[in-house]
Coordinates of C-alpha atoms and ligand atoms in Angstrom, one line a residue:
X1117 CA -2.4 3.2 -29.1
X1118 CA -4.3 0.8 -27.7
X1119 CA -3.2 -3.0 -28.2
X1120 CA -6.3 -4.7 -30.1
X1121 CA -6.3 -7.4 -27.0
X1122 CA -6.1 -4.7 -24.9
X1123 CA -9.5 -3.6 -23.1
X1124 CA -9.9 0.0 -22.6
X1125 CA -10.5 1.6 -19.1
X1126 CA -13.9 3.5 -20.0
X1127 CA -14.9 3.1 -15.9
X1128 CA -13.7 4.5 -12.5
X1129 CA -15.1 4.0 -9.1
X1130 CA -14.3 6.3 -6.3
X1131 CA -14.8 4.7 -3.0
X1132 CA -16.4 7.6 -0.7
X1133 CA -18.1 6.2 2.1
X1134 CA -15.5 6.7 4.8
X1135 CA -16.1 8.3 7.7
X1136 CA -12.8 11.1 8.0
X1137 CA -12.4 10.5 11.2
X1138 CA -8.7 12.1 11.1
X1139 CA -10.7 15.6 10.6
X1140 CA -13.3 15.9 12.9
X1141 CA -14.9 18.6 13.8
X1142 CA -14.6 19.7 10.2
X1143 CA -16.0 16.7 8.2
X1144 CA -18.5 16.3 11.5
X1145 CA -21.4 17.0 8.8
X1146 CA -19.5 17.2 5.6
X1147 CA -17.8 14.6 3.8
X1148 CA -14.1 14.7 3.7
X1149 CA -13.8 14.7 -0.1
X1150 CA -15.4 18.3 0.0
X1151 CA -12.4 19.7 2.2
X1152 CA -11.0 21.8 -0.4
X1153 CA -7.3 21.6 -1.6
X1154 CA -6.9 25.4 -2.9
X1155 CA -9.8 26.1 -4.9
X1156 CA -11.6 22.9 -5.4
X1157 CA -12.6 19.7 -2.9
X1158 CA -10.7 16.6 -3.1
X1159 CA -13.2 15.2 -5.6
X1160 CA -13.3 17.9 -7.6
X1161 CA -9.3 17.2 -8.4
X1162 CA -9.9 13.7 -9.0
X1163 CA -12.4 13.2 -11.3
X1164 CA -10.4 15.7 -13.4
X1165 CA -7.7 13.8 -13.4
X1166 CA -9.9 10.8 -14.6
X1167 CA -11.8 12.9 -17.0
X1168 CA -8.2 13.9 -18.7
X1169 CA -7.8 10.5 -18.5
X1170 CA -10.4 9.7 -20.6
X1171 CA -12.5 7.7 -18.1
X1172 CA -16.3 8.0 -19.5
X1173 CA -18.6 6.8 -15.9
X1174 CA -17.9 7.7 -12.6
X1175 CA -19.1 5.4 -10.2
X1176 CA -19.1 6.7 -6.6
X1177 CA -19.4 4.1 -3.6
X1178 CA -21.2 6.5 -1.3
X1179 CA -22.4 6.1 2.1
X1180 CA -24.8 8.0 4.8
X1181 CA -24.5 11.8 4.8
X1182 CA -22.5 12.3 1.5
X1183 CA -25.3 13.8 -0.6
X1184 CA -22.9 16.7 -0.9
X1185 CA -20.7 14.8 -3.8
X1186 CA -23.7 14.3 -6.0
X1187 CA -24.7 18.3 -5.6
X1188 CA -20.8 19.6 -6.1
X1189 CA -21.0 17.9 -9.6
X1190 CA -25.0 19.4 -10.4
X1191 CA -25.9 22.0 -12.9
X1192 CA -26.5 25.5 -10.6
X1193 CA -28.7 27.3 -13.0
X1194 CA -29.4 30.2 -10.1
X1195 CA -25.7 30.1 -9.5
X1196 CA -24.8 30.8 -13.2
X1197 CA -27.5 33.4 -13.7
X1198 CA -26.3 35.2 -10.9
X1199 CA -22.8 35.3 -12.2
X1200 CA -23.7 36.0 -15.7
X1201 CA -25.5 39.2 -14.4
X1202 CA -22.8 40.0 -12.6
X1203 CA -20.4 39.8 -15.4
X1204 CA -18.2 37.0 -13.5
X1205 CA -17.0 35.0 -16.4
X1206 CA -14.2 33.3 -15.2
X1207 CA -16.2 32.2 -11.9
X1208 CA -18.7 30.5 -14.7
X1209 CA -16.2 28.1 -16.4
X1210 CA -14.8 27.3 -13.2
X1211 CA -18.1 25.8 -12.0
X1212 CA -18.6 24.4 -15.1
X1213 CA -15.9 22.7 -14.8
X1214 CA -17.3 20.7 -11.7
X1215 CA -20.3 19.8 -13.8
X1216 CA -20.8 16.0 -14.3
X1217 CA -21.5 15.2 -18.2
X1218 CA -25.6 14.1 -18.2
X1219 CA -25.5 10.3 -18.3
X1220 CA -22.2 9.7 -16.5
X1221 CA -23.0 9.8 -12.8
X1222 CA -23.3 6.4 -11.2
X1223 CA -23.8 6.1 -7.7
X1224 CA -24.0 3.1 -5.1
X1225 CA -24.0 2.6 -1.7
X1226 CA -21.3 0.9 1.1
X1227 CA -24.4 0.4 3.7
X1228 CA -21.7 -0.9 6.5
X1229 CA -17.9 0.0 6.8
X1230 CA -16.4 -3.5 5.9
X1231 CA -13.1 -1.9 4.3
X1232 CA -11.9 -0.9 0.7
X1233 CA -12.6 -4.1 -0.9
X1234 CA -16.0 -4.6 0.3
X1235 CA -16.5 -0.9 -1.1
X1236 CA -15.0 -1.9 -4.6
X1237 CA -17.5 -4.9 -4.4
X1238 CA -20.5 -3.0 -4.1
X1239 CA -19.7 -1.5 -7.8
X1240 CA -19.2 -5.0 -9.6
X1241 CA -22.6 -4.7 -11.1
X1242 CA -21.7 -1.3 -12.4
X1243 CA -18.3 -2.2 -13.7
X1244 CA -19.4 -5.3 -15.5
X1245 CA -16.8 -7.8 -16.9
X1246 CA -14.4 -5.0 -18.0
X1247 CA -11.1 -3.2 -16.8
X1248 CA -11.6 -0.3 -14.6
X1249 CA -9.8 2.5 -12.4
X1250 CA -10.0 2.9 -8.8
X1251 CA -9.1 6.3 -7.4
X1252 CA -8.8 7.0 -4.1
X1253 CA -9.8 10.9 -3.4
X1254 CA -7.3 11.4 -0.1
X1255 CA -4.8 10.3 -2.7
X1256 CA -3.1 13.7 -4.8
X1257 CA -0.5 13.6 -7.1
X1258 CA 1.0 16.7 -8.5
X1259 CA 2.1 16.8 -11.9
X1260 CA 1.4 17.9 -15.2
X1261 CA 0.6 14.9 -16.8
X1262 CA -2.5 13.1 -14.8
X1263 CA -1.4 9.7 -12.3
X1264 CA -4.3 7.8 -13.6
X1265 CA -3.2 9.1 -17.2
X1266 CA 0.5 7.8 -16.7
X1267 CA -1.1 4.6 -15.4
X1268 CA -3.4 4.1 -19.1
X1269 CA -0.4 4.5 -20.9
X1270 CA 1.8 1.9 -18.7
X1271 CA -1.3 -0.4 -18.9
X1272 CA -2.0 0.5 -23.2
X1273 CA 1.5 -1.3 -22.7
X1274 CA 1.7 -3.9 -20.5
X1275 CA -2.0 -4.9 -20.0
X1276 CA -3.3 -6.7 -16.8
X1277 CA -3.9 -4.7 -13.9
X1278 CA -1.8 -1.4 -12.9
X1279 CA -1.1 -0.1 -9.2
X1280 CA 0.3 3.4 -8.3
X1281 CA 3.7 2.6 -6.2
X1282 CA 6.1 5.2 -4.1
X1283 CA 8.9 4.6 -2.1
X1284 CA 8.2 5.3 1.8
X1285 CA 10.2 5.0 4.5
X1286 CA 10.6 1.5 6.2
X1287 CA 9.1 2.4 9.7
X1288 CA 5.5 3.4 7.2
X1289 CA 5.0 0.2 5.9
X1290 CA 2.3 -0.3 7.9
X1291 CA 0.0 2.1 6.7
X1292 CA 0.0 0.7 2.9
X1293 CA -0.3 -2.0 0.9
X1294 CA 3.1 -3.4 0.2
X1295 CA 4.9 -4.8 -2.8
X1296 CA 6.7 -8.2 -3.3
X1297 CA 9.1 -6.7 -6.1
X1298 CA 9.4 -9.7 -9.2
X1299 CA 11.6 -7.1 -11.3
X1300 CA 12.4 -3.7 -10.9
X1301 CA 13.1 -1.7 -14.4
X1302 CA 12.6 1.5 -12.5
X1303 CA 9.1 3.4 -13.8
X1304 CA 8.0 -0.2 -14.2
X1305 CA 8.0 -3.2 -11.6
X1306 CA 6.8 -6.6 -12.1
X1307 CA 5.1 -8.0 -8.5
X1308 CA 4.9 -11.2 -7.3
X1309 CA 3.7 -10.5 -4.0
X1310 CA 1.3 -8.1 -2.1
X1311 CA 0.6 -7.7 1.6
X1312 CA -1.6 -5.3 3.4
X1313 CA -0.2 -3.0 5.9
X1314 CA 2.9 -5.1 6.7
X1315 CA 4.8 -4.3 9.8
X1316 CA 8.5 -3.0 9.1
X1317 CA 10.1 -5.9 9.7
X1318 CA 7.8 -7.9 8.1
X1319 CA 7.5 -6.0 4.6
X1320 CA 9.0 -7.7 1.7
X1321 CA 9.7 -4.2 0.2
X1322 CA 9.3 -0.4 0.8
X1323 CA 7.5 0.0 -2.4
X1324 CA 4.0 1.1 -1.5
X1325 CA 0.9 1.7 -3.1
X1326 CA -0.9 4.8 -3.3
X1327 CA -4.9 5.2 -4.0
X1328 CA -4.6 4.5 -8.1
X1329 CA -5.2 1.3 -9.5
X1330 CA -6.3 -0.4 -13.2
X1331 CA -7.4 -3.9 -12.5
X1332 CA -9.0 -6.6 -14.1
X1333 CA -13.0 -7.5 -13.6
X1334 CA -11.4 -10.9 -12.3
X1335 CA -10.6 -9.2 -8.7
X1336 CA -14.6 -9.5 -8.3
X1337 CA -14.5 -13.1 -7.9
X1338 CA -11.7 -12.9 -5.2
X1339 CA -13.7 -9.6 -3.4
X1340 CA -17.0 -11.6 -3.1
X1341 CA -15.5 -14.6 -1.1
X1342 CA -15.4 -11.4 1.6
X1343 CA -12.6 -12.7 3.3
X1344 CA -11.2 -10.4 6.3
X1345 CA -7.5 -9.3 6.3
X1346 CA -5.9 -6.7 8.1
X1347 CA -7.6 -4.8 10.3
X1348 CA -10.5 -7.1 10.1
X1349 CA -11.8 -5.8 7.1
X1350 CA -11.9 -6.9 3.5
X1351 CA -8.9 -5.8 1.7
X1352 CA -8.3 -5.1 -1.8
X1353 CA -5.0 -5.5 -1.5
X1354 CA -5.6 -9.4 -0.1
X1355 CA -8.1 -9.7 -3.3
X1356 CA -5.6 -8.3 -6.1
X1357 CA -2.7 -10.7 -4.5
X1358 CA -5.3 -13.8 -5.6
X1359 CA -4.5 -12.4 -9.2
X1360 CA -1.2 -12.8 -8.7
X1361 CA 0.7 -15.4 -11.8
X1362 CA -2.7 -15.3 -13.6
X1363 CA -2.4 -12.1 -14.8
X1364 CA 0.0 -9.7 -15.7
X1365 CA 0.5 -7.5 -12.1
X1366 CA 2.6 -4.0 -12.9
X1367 CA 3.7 -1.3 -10.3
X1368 CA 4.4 2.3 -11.8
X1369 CA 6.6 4.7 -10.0
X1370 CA 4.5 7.3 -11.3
X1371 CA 5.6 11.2 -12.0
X1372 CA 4.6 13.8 -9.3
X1373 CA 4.9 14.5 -6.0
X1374 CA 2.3 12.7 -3.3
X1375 CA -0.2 14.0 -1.0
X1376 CA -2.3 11.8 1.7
X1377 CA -4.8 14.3 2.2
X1378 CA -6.2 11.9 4.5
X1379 CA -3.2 13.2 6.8
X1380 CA -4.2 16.8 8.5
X1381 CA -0.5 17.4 7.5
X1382 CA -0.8 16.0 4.1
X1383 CA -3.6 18.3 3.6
X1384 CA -2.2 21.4 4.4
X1385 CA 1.1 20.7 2.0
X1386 CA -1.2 20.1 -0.5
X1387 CA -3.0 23.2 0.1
X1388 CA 0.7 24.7 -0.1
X1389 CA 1.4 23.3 -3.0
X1390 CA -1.7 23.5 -5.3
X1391 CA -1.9 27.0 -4.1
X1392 CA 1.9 28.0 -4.9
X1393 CA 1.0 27.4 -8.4
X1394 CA -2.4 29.0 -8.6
X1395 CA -1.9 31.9 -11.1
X1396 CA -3.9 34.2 -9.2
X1397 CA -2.7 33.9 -5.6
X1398 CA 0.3 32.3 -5.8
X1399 CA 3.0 35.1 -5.4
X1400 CA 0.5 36.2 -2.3
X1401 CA 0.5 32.6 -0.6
X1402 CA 5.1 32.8 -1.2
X1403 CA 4.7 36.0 0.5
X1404 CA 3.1 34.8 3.0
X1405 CA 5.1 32.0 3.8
X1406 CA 8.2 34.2 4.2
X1407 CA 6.5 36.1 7.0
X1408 CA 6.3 32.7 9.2
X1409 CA 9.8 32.1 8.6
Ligands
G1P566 C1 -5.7 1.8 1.3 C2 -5.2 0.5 0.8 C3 -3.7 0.4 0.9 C4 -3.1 1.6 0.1 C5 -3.7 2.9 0.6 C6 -3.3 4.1 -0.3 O1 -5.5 1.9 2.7 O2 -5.8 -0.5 1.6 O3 -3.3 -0.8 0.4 O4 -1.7 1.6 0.2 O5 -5.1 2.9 0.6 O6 -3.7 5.3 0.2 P1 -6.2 3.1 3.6 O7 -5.4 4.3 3.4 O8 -7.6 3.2 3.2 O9 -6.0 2.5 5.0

């Protein structure tokens, strides 16, 4: 249950306007969140997992040459008829499925590549003065129960603004935003710090954050001073640590195993691993990994 001082999340934004540089020639002409992890794109996967979460609007931050995203989630009335005719009833709830509610669908636009903050930014208007999720679609995490779900409850309980943490190994602090641990009570950790891609020696922790986050409208007011960190472009991360002894500023080692699918590597264990559990192929796919032994 929801705490009566307790905003709902109702709204998620999914920043899409990167480039995927890491997967050229593939994402040459298509955008990366359409690579396919088993039998649906990156996108597909995540606005599942906010749909099970309840979220009601997805907002995608979307950039040149991602038209793509808004089609995957259309209505295909050929595409139906044709399977209808052809008796393929399973292949029609899967693709209805993928269909965006009417009404829900918001989309803006990241005209430049300033960095993850700036792309947040360019949804304030959308978002309003209300909690929201961010997801971040090279982000997987496989488990029964939904990340961004595990994160409403932790946040129906704690309140403030909610960030997905993992362990990593020291020498990879660098390629994540890094937690200053308050107190540690295992699923839950209190921050009082956060750094943006700290080098290993540098890193007050190894606690990292992974692309799933409830935060406060508040981070807005920090985003628009646009200030460059890291990498010389404007980091969330450097706006969220502003909140930091205002609000209430959680970590939750969430349940599930972790996929950067931004990784070429990443992507194919999560191809492995999404596809080991597919009911229809997923004794093939063991089979077949016993013959590259
Ligand atoms: C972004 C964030 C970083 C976070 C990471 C999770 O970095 O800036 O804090 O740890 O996502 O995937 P990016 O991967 O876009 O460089």
């Amino acid at each position: 249950m929801t705490q009566n001082n307790i905003k709902p999340v109702r709204k998620a934004i999914f920043p899409v306007a990167g480039l995927g540089t890491r997967f050229l020639p593939a994402t040459k002409a298509m955008p990366k969140e359409m690579l396919p992890i088993n039998d649906r794109p990156l996108i597909q996967h995540v606005f599942e997992e906010a749909r099970d979460a309840g979220i009601e609007e997805f907002i995608f931050v979307t950039g040149r040459h991602k038209n793509m995203l808004e089609e995957h989630f259309d209505y295909q009335p050929e595409l139906e008829q044709t399977l209808q005719a052809r008796g393929k009833d399973n292949m029609i709830a899967k693709i209805r499925n993928s269909e965006m509610p009417a009404g829900k669908l918001f989309l803006t636009r990241q005209p430049k590549p300033l960095g993850l903050g700036h792309a947040v930014w360019c949804a304030q208007k959308l978002i309003g003065d209300e909690p929201f999720a961010i997801i971040l679609p090279d982000d997987l995490v496989n488990y029964e129960e939904g990340c961004l779900t595990q994160m409403i409850n932790a946040y129906n309980e704690h309140g403030g603004n909610i960030v997905a943490v993992k362990d990593v190994p020291r020498a990879e602090t660098n390629k994540y935003g890094i937690l200053d641990i308050n107190k540690d009570d295992g699923d839950i950790v209190s921050i009082k710090g956060l750094v943006e891609k700290p080098n290993p020696e540098d890193a007050p922790s190894t606690l990292s954050i992974i692309g799933r986050y409830i935060l406060q409208p508040e981070v807005f007011d920090h985003l628009a001073a646009f200030e460059t960190g890291a990498g010389n472009e404007i980091q969330l991360t450097d706006a969220m640590a502003k909140l930091l002894g205002k609000q209430a500023f959680h970590g939750l080692r969430f349940k599930g195993e972790h996929f950067d699918c931004g990784s070429r590597l990443g992507f194919i264990a999560a191809n492995l691993a999404y596809s080991l559990k597919d009911e229809e192929i997923g004794g093939g796919v063991k089979a077949l990994l016993d013959t590259y032994k």
